[in-house]
Tab-separated table of C-alpha atoms in Angstrom:
chain	number	residue	atom	x	y	z
H	180	MET	CA	7.151	22.912	-20.777
H	181	PHE	CA	6.553	20.656	-18.431
H	182	SER	CA	8.281	22.730	-15.577
H	183	MET	CA	6.826	26.627	-17.129
H	184	THR	CA	3.006	24.796	-16.827
H	185	MET	CA	4.168	23.933	-12.982
H	186	LYS	CA	5.992	27.317	-12.077
H	187	SER	CA	2.814	29.639	-13.430
H	188	ALA	CA	0.043	27.113	-11.797
H	189	VAL	CA	1.299	26.092	-9.117
H	190	GLY	CA	4.486	28.336	-7.934
H	191	PRO	CA	6.814	25.877	-7.256
H	192	THR	CA	10.544	24.887	-9.324
H	193	THR	CA	11.023	20.888	-9.383
H	194	LEU	CA	13.336	19.376	-7.456
H	195	THR	CA	16.915	17.584	-8.187
H	196	ARG	CA	15.439	14.420	-5.643
H	197	PRO	CA	11.904	13.670	-4.442
H	198	SER	CA	10.099	15.648	-2.461
H	199	LEU	CA	10.761	14.034	1.219
H	200	PRO	CA	7.086	14.491	2.120
H	201	VAL	CA	5.941	12.479	-0.371
H	202	ILE	CA	8.457	9.789	-0.634
H	203	ALA	CA	7.558	9.375	3.840
H	204	ALA	CA	3.852	9.601	3.551
H	205	LEU	CA	4.371	6.708	0.448
H	206	PHE	CA	5.846	4.493	2.907
H	207	ALA	CA	3.079	5.692	6.202
H	208	GLY	CA	0.422	5.123	3.795
H	209	TYR	CA	1.171	1.422	2.523
H	210	LEU	CA	2.198	-0.060	6.086
H	211	ALA	CA	-1.491	-0.322	5.885
H	212	VAL	CA	-0.726	-2.532	3.123
H	213	GLY	CA	1.872	-4.527	4.372
H	214	LEU	CA	0.705	-4.897	8.089
H	215	PRO	CA	-2.461	-7.145	7.609
H	216	LEU	CA	-0.249	-8.706	4.977
H	217	PRO	CA	-0.029	-11.745	7.252
H	218	VAL	CA	-2.698	-11.387	9.854
H	219	MET	CA	-6.048	-11.747	7.917
H	220	PRO	CA	-5.819	-15.551	6.579
H	221	LEU	CA	-4.736	-16.819	9.799
H	222	PHE	CA	-7.669	-14.842	11.183
H	223	ILE	CA	-10.050	-15.941	8.317
H	224	HIS	CA	-8.470	-20.197	9.155
H	225	GLU	CA	-7.603	-19.519	12.647
H	226	LYS	CA	-10.373	-17.259	14.402
H	227	LEU	CA	-13.547	-17.238	11.923
H	228	GLY	CA	-12.586	-21.487	11.120
H	229	PHE	CA	-13.274	-20.536	7.387
H	230	SER	CA	-11.449	-22.741	4.604
H	231	ASN	CA	-7.752	-22.235	2.499
H	232	LEU	CA	-10.026	-21.638	-0.537
H	233	VAL	CA	-11.924	-18.394	1.297
H	234	VAL	CA	-9.337	-17.478	2.741
H	235	GLY	CA	-8.489	-17.006	-0.709
H	236	LEU	CA	-10.840	-15.543	-2.511
H	237	ALA	CA	-10.831	-12.982	0.535
H	238	ILE	CA	-7.338	-12.033	0.658
H	239	GLY	CA	-7.743	-12.219	-3.424
H	240	ILE	CA	-10.480	-9.354	-3.751
H	241	GLN	CA	-8.255	-6.744	-3.055
H	242	PHE	CA	-6.387	-7.066	-6.144
H	243	VAL	CA	-9.859	-7.594	-8.239
H	244	ALA	CA	-10.048	-4.094	-6.881
H	245	THR	CA	-7.039	-2.403	-7.262
H	246	VAL	CA	-6.807	-3.734	-10.953
H	247	LEU	CA	-10.339	-2.749	-11.818
H	248	ALA	CA	-9.625	1.214	-9.347
H	249	ARG	CA	-6.510	2.477	-12.064
H	250	GLY	CA	-8.339	3.628	-14.523
H	251	TYR	CA	-10.154	6.277	-11.821
H	252	ALA	CA	-6.848	6.418	-10.386
H	253	GLY	CA	-5.217	7.817	-13.712
H	254	TYR	CA	-8.015	10.085	-13.910
H	255	VAL	CA	-7.825	11.421	-10.747
H	256	THR	CA	-4.498	12.026	-11.176
H	257	ASP	CA	-4.191	13.682	-14.443
H	258	ARG	CA	-7.630	16.071	-13.517
H	259	ARG	CA	-6.761	16.608	-10.173
H	260	GLY	CA	-2.770	16.169	-8.934
H	261	GLY	CA	-1.437	13.275	-7.181
H	262	LYS	CA	-2.278	15.293	-4.083
H	263	ARG	CA	-5.565	15.065	-4.278
H	264	ALA	CA	-5.079	11.329	-5.840
H	265	ALA	CA	-3.306	9.931	-2.458
H	266	LEU	CA	-4.931	11.724	-0.166
H	267	GLN	CA	-8.461	10.516	-1.665
H	268	GLY	CA	-7.041	6.739	-1.406
H	269	ALA	CA	-5.334	6.920	2.531
H	270	SER	CA	-8.696	7.635	2.917
H	271	PHE	CA	-10.600	4.984	1.332
H	272	CYS	CA	-7.614	3.046	3.204
H	273	VAL	CA	-8.715	4.255	6.592
H	274	LEU	CA	-12.144	2.706	6.231
H	275	GLY	CA	-11.004	-0.310	5.132
H	276	GLY	CA	-9.296	-0.269	7.760
H	277	LEU	CA	-11.900	0.201	10.161
H	278	LEU	CA	-14.244	-2.562	8.870
H	279	TYR	CA	-11.453	-4.920	9.826
H	280	LEU	CA	-11.944	-3.610	13.587
H	281	LEU	CA	-15.292	-4.204	12.910
H	282	ALA	CA	-14.487	-7.868	12.182
H	283	ALA	CA	-12.984	-8.171	15.236
H	284	ILE	CA	-15.533	-7.244	17.539
H	285	PRO	CA	-16.274	-9.837	19.993
H	286	GLY	CA	-19.798	-12.286	19.544
H	287	LEU	CA	-19.394	-10.791	15.727
H	288	ALA	CA	-20.682	-14.345	13.055
H	289	PRO	CA	-18.522	-15.240	11.559
H	290	ALA	CA	-20.268	-14.945	8.142
H	291	ALA	CA	-20.395	-11.409	9.281
H	292	SER	CA	-16.876	-11.208	9.691
H	293	LEU	CA	-16.009	-12.255	7.474
H	294	ALA	CA	-18.499	-9.956	5.340
H	295	ALA	CA	-16.286	-6.648	7.594
H	296	VAL	CA	-13.333	-7.996	6.025
H	297	VAL	CA	-14.249	-8.365	2.358
H	298	ALA	CA	-15.310	-5.170	2.065
H	299	GLY	CA	-12.320	-3.751	3.562
H	300	ARG	CA	-10.303	-5.838	1.445
H	301	LEU	CA	-12.604	-3.794	-1.100
H	302	ALA	CA	-12.095	-0.820	0.257
H	303	ALA	CA	-8.426	-1.294	0.825
H	304	GLY	CA	-8.005	-2.149	-2.958
H	305	LEU	CA	-9.841	1.195	-4.038
H	306	GLY	CA	-7.256	2.895	-1.780
H	307	GLU	CA	-4.358	1.024	-2.258
H	308	SER	CA	-4.891	2.292	-6.055
H	309	GLN	CA	-5.676	5.379	-5.587
H	310	PHE	CA	-2.931	6.137	-3.389
H	311	VAL	CA	-0.048	4.645	-5.022
H	312	THR	CA	-0.791	6.415	-8.277
H	313	GLY	CA	-1.606	9.715	-6.631
H	314	CYS	CA	2.128	8.929	-4.766
H	315	VAL	CA	3.916	7.318	-7.120
H	316	SER	CA	2.857	10.394	-10.419
H	317	TRP	CA	3.351	13.441	-7.750
H	318	SER	CA	7.104	12.411	-6.798
H	319	ILE	CA	7.655	12.232	-10.722
H	320	ALA	CA	6.060	15.701	-10.717
H	321	SER	CA	7.746	17.277	-7.655
H	322	VAL	CA	11.230	16.746	-10.145
H	323	GLY	CA	10.033	17.102	-13.396
H	324	PRO	CA	9.894	14.080	-16.692
H	325	GLN	CA	13.972	14.006	-16.853
H	326	ARG	CA	14.444	12.619	-13.271
H	327	ALA	CA	10.894	9.792	-13.591
H	328	GLY	CA	14.004	6.816	-13.435
H	329	MET	CA	14.801	8.648	-9.791
H	330	SER	CA	11.561	9.102	-9.047
H	331	MET	CA	10.244	5.751	-9.187
H	332	SER	CA	13.637	4.188	-7.679
H	333	TRP	CA	13.034	6.465	-4.372
H	334	THR	CA	9.110	5.622	-4.427
H	335	GLY	CA	9.498	1.390	-4.635
H	336	ILE	CA	12.588	2.023	-2.230
H	337	ALA	CA	9.413	3.142	-0.055
H	338	MET	CA	6.880	1.110	-0.826
H	339	PHE	CA	9.231	-2.060	-0.451
H	340	ALA	CA	10.305	-1.694	3.175
H	341	ALA	CA	6.757	-0.394	4.240
H	342	LEU	CA	6.037	-4.090	3.122
H	343	ALA	CA	8.919	-5.527	5.365
H	344	ILE	CA	8.199	-3.162	7.653
H	345	GLY	CA	4.666	-3.600	7.994
H	346	ALA	CA	4.142	-7.669	8.010
H	347	PRO	CA	6.494	-8.971	10.910
H	348	VAL	CA	5.173	-5.336	12.577
H	349	GLY	CA	1.180	-6.532	12.325
H	350	MET	CA	2.364	-10.242	12.718
H	351	MET	CA	3.862	-8.612	16.437
H	352	LEU	CA	0.753	-6.947	17.342
H	353	TYR	CA	-1.606	-9.603	16.177
H	354	GLN	CA	-0.151	-12.392	18.045
H	355	ALA	CA	0.514	-9.518	21.983
H	356	TRP	CA	-2.920	-8.613	21.286
H	357	GLY	CA	-4.760	-9.769	18.996
H	358	LEU	CA	-7.117	-8.472	15.867
H	359	PRO	CA	-7.819	-4.771	17.078
H	360	ALA	CA	-4.443	-3.412	18.017
H	361	ALA	CA	-3.253	-5.216	14.305
H	362	MET	CA	-6.151	-2.758	12.663
H	363	ILE	CA	-6.121	-0.133	14.720
H	364	ALA	CA	-2.303	0.142	13.741
H	365	CYS	CA	-3.793	-0.137	10.190
H	366	ILE	CA	-5.997	3.084	10.556
H	367	ALA	CA	-3.615	4.812	12.156
H	368	ALA	CA	-0.730	4.169	9.344
H	369	PRO	CA	-2.916	6.547	6.475
H	370	LEU	CA	-3.809	8.912	8.895
H	371	LEU	CA	-0.350	9.831	9.925
H	372	ALA	CA	0.449	9.666	5.831
H	373	MET	CA	-2.450	12.100	5.530
H	374	ALA	CA	-1.628	14.308	7.967
H	375	VAL	CA	2.636	14.903	6.316
H	376	MET	CA	0.463	14.813	2.152
H	377	LEU	CA	-1.824	17.973	3.783
H	378	GLY	CA	1.163	20.104	4.454
H	379	ALA	CA	3.393	18.618	1.704
H	380	THR	CA	3.479	21.173	-1.835
H	381	ALA	CA	1.349	20.168	-4.137
H	382	TYR	CA	3.096	19.883	-8.117
H	383	ALA	CA	0.332	19.912	-10.857
H	384	SER	CA	-0.413	17.769	-13.668
H	385	PRO	CA	0.787	19.564	-16.882
H	386	GLY	CA	-2.738	20.397	-19.107
H	387	GLY	CA	-3.199	19.247	-22.644
H	388	ALA	CA	-5.449	16.541	-24.340
H	389	ARG	CA	-6.479	13.365	-21.868
H	390	LEU	CA	-6.680	10.484	-23.936
H	391	PRO	CA	-8.944	7.279	-23.064
H	392	PHE	CA	-7.934	4.546	-20.595
H	393	MET	CA	-8.026	1.874	-22.756
H	394	ARG	CA	-6.030	4.357	-25.631
H	395	VAL	CA	-3.554	4.941	-22.607
H	396	VAL	CA	-2.962	1.013	-22.490
H	397	GLY	CA	-2.733	1.012	-25.586
H	398	GLN	CA	0.099	2.267	-25.606
H	399	ILE	CA	2.313	0.935	-22.714
H	400	TRP	CA	1.313	-2.527	-23.426
H	401	ARG	CA	4.991	-3.497	-23.942
H	402	GLU	CA	6.059	-1.660	-21.634
H	403	GLY	CA	3.220	-3.358	-18.918
H	404	LEU	CA	3.820	-6.996	-20.734
H	405	GLY	CA	7.342	-6.513	-19.859
H	406	LEU	CA	7.134	-5.466	-16.051
H	407	MET	CA	3.570	-8.959	-15.930
H	408	LEU	CA	6.802	-10.890	-17.091
H	409	GLN	CA	9.155	-9.740	-13.950
H	410	GLY	CA	6.764	-10.199	-12.001
H	411	VAL	CA	6.655	-13.819	-12.076
H	412	GLY	CA	10.282	-13.735	-10.151
H	413	LEU	CA	9.087	-12.263	-6.742
H	414	ALA	CA	5.400	-13.703	-6.927
H	415	GLY	CA	7.321	-17.129	-7.056
H	416	LEU	CA	9.292	-16.356	-4.744
H	417	THR	CA	6.759	-15.119	-2.033
H	418	ALA	CA	4.287	-17.715	-2.446
H	419	PHE	CA	6.253	-20.932	-2.780
H	420	ALA	CA	10.339	-20.128	-1.183
H	421	SER	CA	9.049	-21.572	2.360
H	422	LEU	CA	7.503	-24.635	0.599
H	423	TYR	CA	10.612	-25.257	-1.576
H	424	PHE	CA	13.230	-24.671	1.321
H	425	ALA	CA	10.861	-27.176	3.497
H	426	TYR	CA	11.107	-29.902	0.720
H	427	ARG	CA	14.064	-29.601	0.703
H	428	GLN	CA	14.779	-29.622	4.669
H	429	TRP	CA	16.985	-26.358	4.565
H	430	GLY	CA	16.068	-24.682	7.502
H	431	HIS	CA	16.673	-20.375	6.432
H	432	ALA	CA	13.370	-19.642	4.108
H	433	GLY	CA	13.186	-16.547	6.615
H	434	LEU	CA	16.041	-15.683	4.815
H	435	VAL	CA	14.965	-15.340	1.354
H	436	MET	CA	13.004	-11.874	1.215
H	437	THR	CA	15.213	-10.599	3.202
H	438	ALA	CA	18.287	-11.783	0.050
H	439	PHE	CA	15.673	-10.459	-2.526
H	440	GLY	CA	15.200	-6.935	-0.469
H	441	ALA	CA	19.137	-6.553	0.012
H	442	GLY	CA	19.552	-6.998	-3.337
H	443	PHE	CA	16.325	-4.599	-4.358
H	444	ILE	CA	17.217	-2.048	-2.461
H	445	ALA	CA	20.998	-1.968	-2.810
H	446	VAL	CA	20.639	-1.601	-6.763
H	447	ARG	CA	17.604	1.207	-6.704
H	448	LEU	CA	20.435	2.926	-4.119
H	449	VAL	CA	23.761	3.106	-6.191
H	450	LEU	CA	21.979	2.327	-9.605
H	451	GLY	CA	18.588	4.426	-9.540
H	452	HIS	CA	19.765	7.560	-11.620
H	453	LEU	CA	20.952	4.195	-15.108
H	454	PRO	CA	17.092	4.966	-16.654
H	455	ASP	CA	17.565	8.739	-17.047
H	456	ARG	CA	21.280	8.704	-18.194
H	457	ILE	CA	20.743	5.874	-19.996
H	458	GLY	CA	17.624	4.328	-21.438
H	459	GLY	CA	14.501	2.690	-19.790
H	460	TYR	CA	14.590	-0.372	-22.668
H	461	ARG	CA	18.008	-0.800	-22.191
H	462	VAL	CA	18.463	-0.910	-17.891
H	463	ALA	CA	15.409	-2.882	-18.219
H	464	LEU	CA	16.776	-5.653	-20.845
H	465	TRP	CA	19.760	-6.457	-18.722
H	466	SER	CA	17.713	-6.585	-15.938
H	467	MET	CA	15.706	-8.769	-16.971
H	468	VAL	CA	18.653	-11.522	-17.842
H	469	VAL	CA	19.738	-10.716	-14.446
H	470	GLU	CA	16.441	-11.807	-12.427
H	471	ALA	CA	16.901	-14.892	-14.945
H	472	ILE	CA	20.035	-15.933	-13.732
H	473	GLY	CA	19.273	-15.946	-10.156
H	474	GLN	CA	15.851	-17.540	-10.920
H	475	ILE	CA	17.636	-20.333	-12.287
H	476	MET	CA	20.180	-20.451	-9.928
H	477	VAL	CA	17.290	-20.733	-7.292
H	478	TRP	CA	15.932	-23.758	-9.221
H	479	GLY	CA	19.583	-25.511	-10.031
H	480	ALA	CA	20.422	-25.207	-6.048
H	481	THR	CA	21.583	-28.706	-4.388
H	482	GLN	CA	22.905	-26.399	-1.873
H	483	GLU	CA	20.757	-23.030	0.346
H	484	ALA	CA	23.501	-20.667	0.245
H	485	VAL	CA	23.033	-21.257	-4.091
H	486	ALA	CA	18.901	-20.693	-3.464
H	487	LEU	CA	19.961	-17.853	-0.924
H	488	ALA	CA	22.475	-16.184	-3.854
H	489	GLY	CA	19.942	-16.886	-6.221
H	490	ALA	CA	17.481	-14.966	-4.269
H	491	LEU	CA	19.415	-11.751	-3.878
H	492	VAL	CA	20.481	-12.129	-7.648
H	493	THR	CA	16.771	-11.824	-8.736
H	494	GLY	CA	16.371	-9.058	-6.204
H	495	LEU	CA	19.487	-7.634	-7.991
H	496	GLY	CA	17.540	-8.189	-11.702
H	497	CYS	CA	14.302	-6.744	-10.125
H	498	ALA	CA	15.300	-3.501	-8.633
H	499	LEU	CA	15.280	-1.570	-12.278
H	500	ILE	CA	13.083	-2.872	-14.159
H	501	PHE	CA	9.631	-1.005	-12.904
H	502	PRO	CA	11.589	2.599	-13.329
H	503	ALA	CA	13.144	1.370	-15.977
H	504	LEU	CA	9.874	0.600	-18.585
H	505	GLY	CA	8.158	2.996	-16.339
H	506	VAL	CA	10.351	5.806	-17.844
H	507	GLU	CA	9.479	4.389	-21.633
H	508	ALA	CA	6.013	4.152	-21.290
H	509	LEU	CA	5.241	7.780	-20.097
H	510	LYS	CA	7.543	8.708	-23.416
H	511	ARG	CA	4.599	7.501	-25.034
H	512	VAL	CA	1.698	9.128	-23.762
H	513	PRO	CA	0.986	12.927	-23.983
H	514	PRO	CA	2.766	14.905	-20.849
H	515	ALA	CA	-1.412	15.425	-19.455
H	516	ASN	CA	-1.970	11.502	-19.409
H	517	ARG	CA	0.808	10.486	-16.934
H	518	GLY	CA	-1.180	9.590	-14.068
H	519	SER	CA	-3.352	7.229	-16.135
H	520	ALA	CA	0.227	5.850	-18.142
H	521	MET	CA	1.385	5.082	-14.049
H	522	GLY	CA	-2.136	3.669	-13.265
H	523	ALA	CA	-2.153	1.407	-16.499
H	524	PHE	CA	1.436	0.499	-15.631
H	525	VAL	CA	1.069	-0.481	-12.310
H	526	ALA	CA	-1.967	-2.510	-12.902
H	527	PHE	CA	0.215	-4.714	-15.570
H	528	LEU	CA	2.140	-5.362	-11.879
H	529	ASP	CA	-1.529	-6.333	-10.012
H	530	ILE	CA	-2.514	-8.366	-12.619
H	531	ALA	CA	0.546	-10.344	-13.019
H	532	TYR	CA	0.693	-10.918	-9.355
H	533	GLY	CA	-2.730	-12.410	-9.270
H	534	ILE	CA	-2.146	-14.291	-12.087
H	535	ALA	CA	1.047	-16.189	-11.247
H	536	GLY	CA	0.371	-17.965	-8.281
H	537	PRO	CA	-2.253	-20.035	-9.137
H	538	VAL	CA	-0.072	-20.451	-12.299
H	539	ALA	CA	3.075	-21.294	-10.281
H	540	GLY	CA	0.781	-23.795	-8.058
H	541	PHE	CA	-0.179	-25.544	-10.638
H	542	ILE	CA	3.605	-26.070	-11.943
H	543	ALA	CA	4.974	-26.723	-8.100
H	544	GLY	CA	1.659	-29.933	-8.137
H	545	GLN	CA	3.035	-31.081	-11.426
H	546	ALA	CA	6.409	-31.200	-11.502
H	547	GLY	CA	7.738	-29.586	-7.937
H	548	TYR	CA	7.990	-26.449	-6.171
H	549	ALA	CA	11.649	-26.479	-7.916
H	550	ALA	CA	9.995	-25.949	-11.680
H	551	VAL	CA	8.603	-22.550	-10.756
H	552	TYR	CA	11.770	-20.918	-10.249
H	553	LEU	CA	12.531	-22.573	-13.721
H	554	PHE	CA	9.645	-20.852	-14.917
H	555	GLY	CA	9.924	-17.410	-13.449
H	556	GLY	CA	13.367	-17.771	-15.236
H	557	LEU	CA	11.922	-18.155	-19.080
H	558	CYS	CA	9.454	-15.432	-18.472
H	559	ALA	CA	12.063	-13.227	-17.737
H	560	LEU	CA	14.572	-14.706	-20.305
H	561	LEU	CA	10.798	-14.113	-22.038
H	562	GLY	CA	10.633	-10.421	-20.992
H	563	ALA	CA	14.241	-9.951	-22.305
H	564	MET	CA	13.280	-10.771	-26.504
H	565	LEU	CA	10.199	-8.428	-26.149
H	566	LEU	CA	12.144	-5.604	-24.477
H	567	ARG	CA	14.936	-6.052	-27.052
H	568	GLY	CA	12.020	-5.726	-30.232
H	569	ALA	CA	10.984	-2.935	-28.308
H	570	GLN	CA	14.248	-1.380	-28.181
H	571	VAL	CA	14.759	-2.058	-32.207
H	572	ARG	CA	11.615	-0.299	-32.825
H	573	SER	CA	12.089	2.431	-30.942
H	574	ARG	CA	15.498	3.398	-32.777
H	575	ARG	CA	13.942	2.737	-35.653
H	576	VAL	CA	11.630	5.697	-35.122
H	577	VAL	CA	14.313	7.317	-33.680
H	578	SER	CA	16.366	7.254	-36.377
H	579	SER	CA	13.420	7.693	-38.880
H	580	ALA	CA	11.998	10.968	-37.422
């Protein structure tokens, strides 16, 4: 029914692989998220002279905007299609880059520069929410719901690669030519994404009844909570690995995310089809167990190589949790609400990253940096237990139907 609706409304049939222009556009546009990551804290603290607290608030406000906009992003995606939501989101990302560029004007008062940065972060948050929800839903529509897991694996690779490449490029531009150069790249990236998207095929969302956003959240909260618990481990690595390695007097903290990324991308490339083939709950449950093992390896490491191996194993475990639980979340809502479901689903990960950092910081202050990874491992095991219950419940529903 879904493919027939798309064919009659738009023309093209679904593909066997996610639409390459959509994946390319997602990569290009998401560079605008990675480019300012290492740059903005330095600019706010070193150039403008504000405290670390102000830095945290200014950076974190994008997270707030992103979460609050997820419902609207799903609304636009379900009613106007993923292409429209993605284009609209990219335009907000361009606006964010322009506001960042405004903050770099020589002679501007520090308070005015900070206000421009905050406005840019808000615009970028609104843009990221619509852009990512639109691209993920658009990619799923290009292959059909039967290949949703594979599609989400590919969109995740594009986003992770954009972060991995964008952050060092942004730092290089900032160190060589200052904030304006890095922010011009922030403007160019979503403009390039828009150029790619304009020529790409629009795959329509299926018709049908539209549920209120909060009702959609109520349908997929278990999968979302599982995703939140998975996100704790990654948040601990990104926020505290460098401090943990410095405390241990280990010299290769920069390899932590390299090790994580190697495991993450390898699993998605080789095993990205598994959620569609054997079921999302099964894949996510065992992935959580693997993530927990990796986090416990980092926690108990007495040598640097063991800690890096733990980061690698954490990446292996985290790789398929998003697409696996995403597949199950999409099953719980009518076809016409898939955009809203993806918006709500990803919002749980946004919340995880926003909460896990401060909680992990408190734990590190009370029990040391290693305890952050014990906490991450326990959260992953709790997620595995949650998913085991959801798996059993799903089987009972199927058997009684």
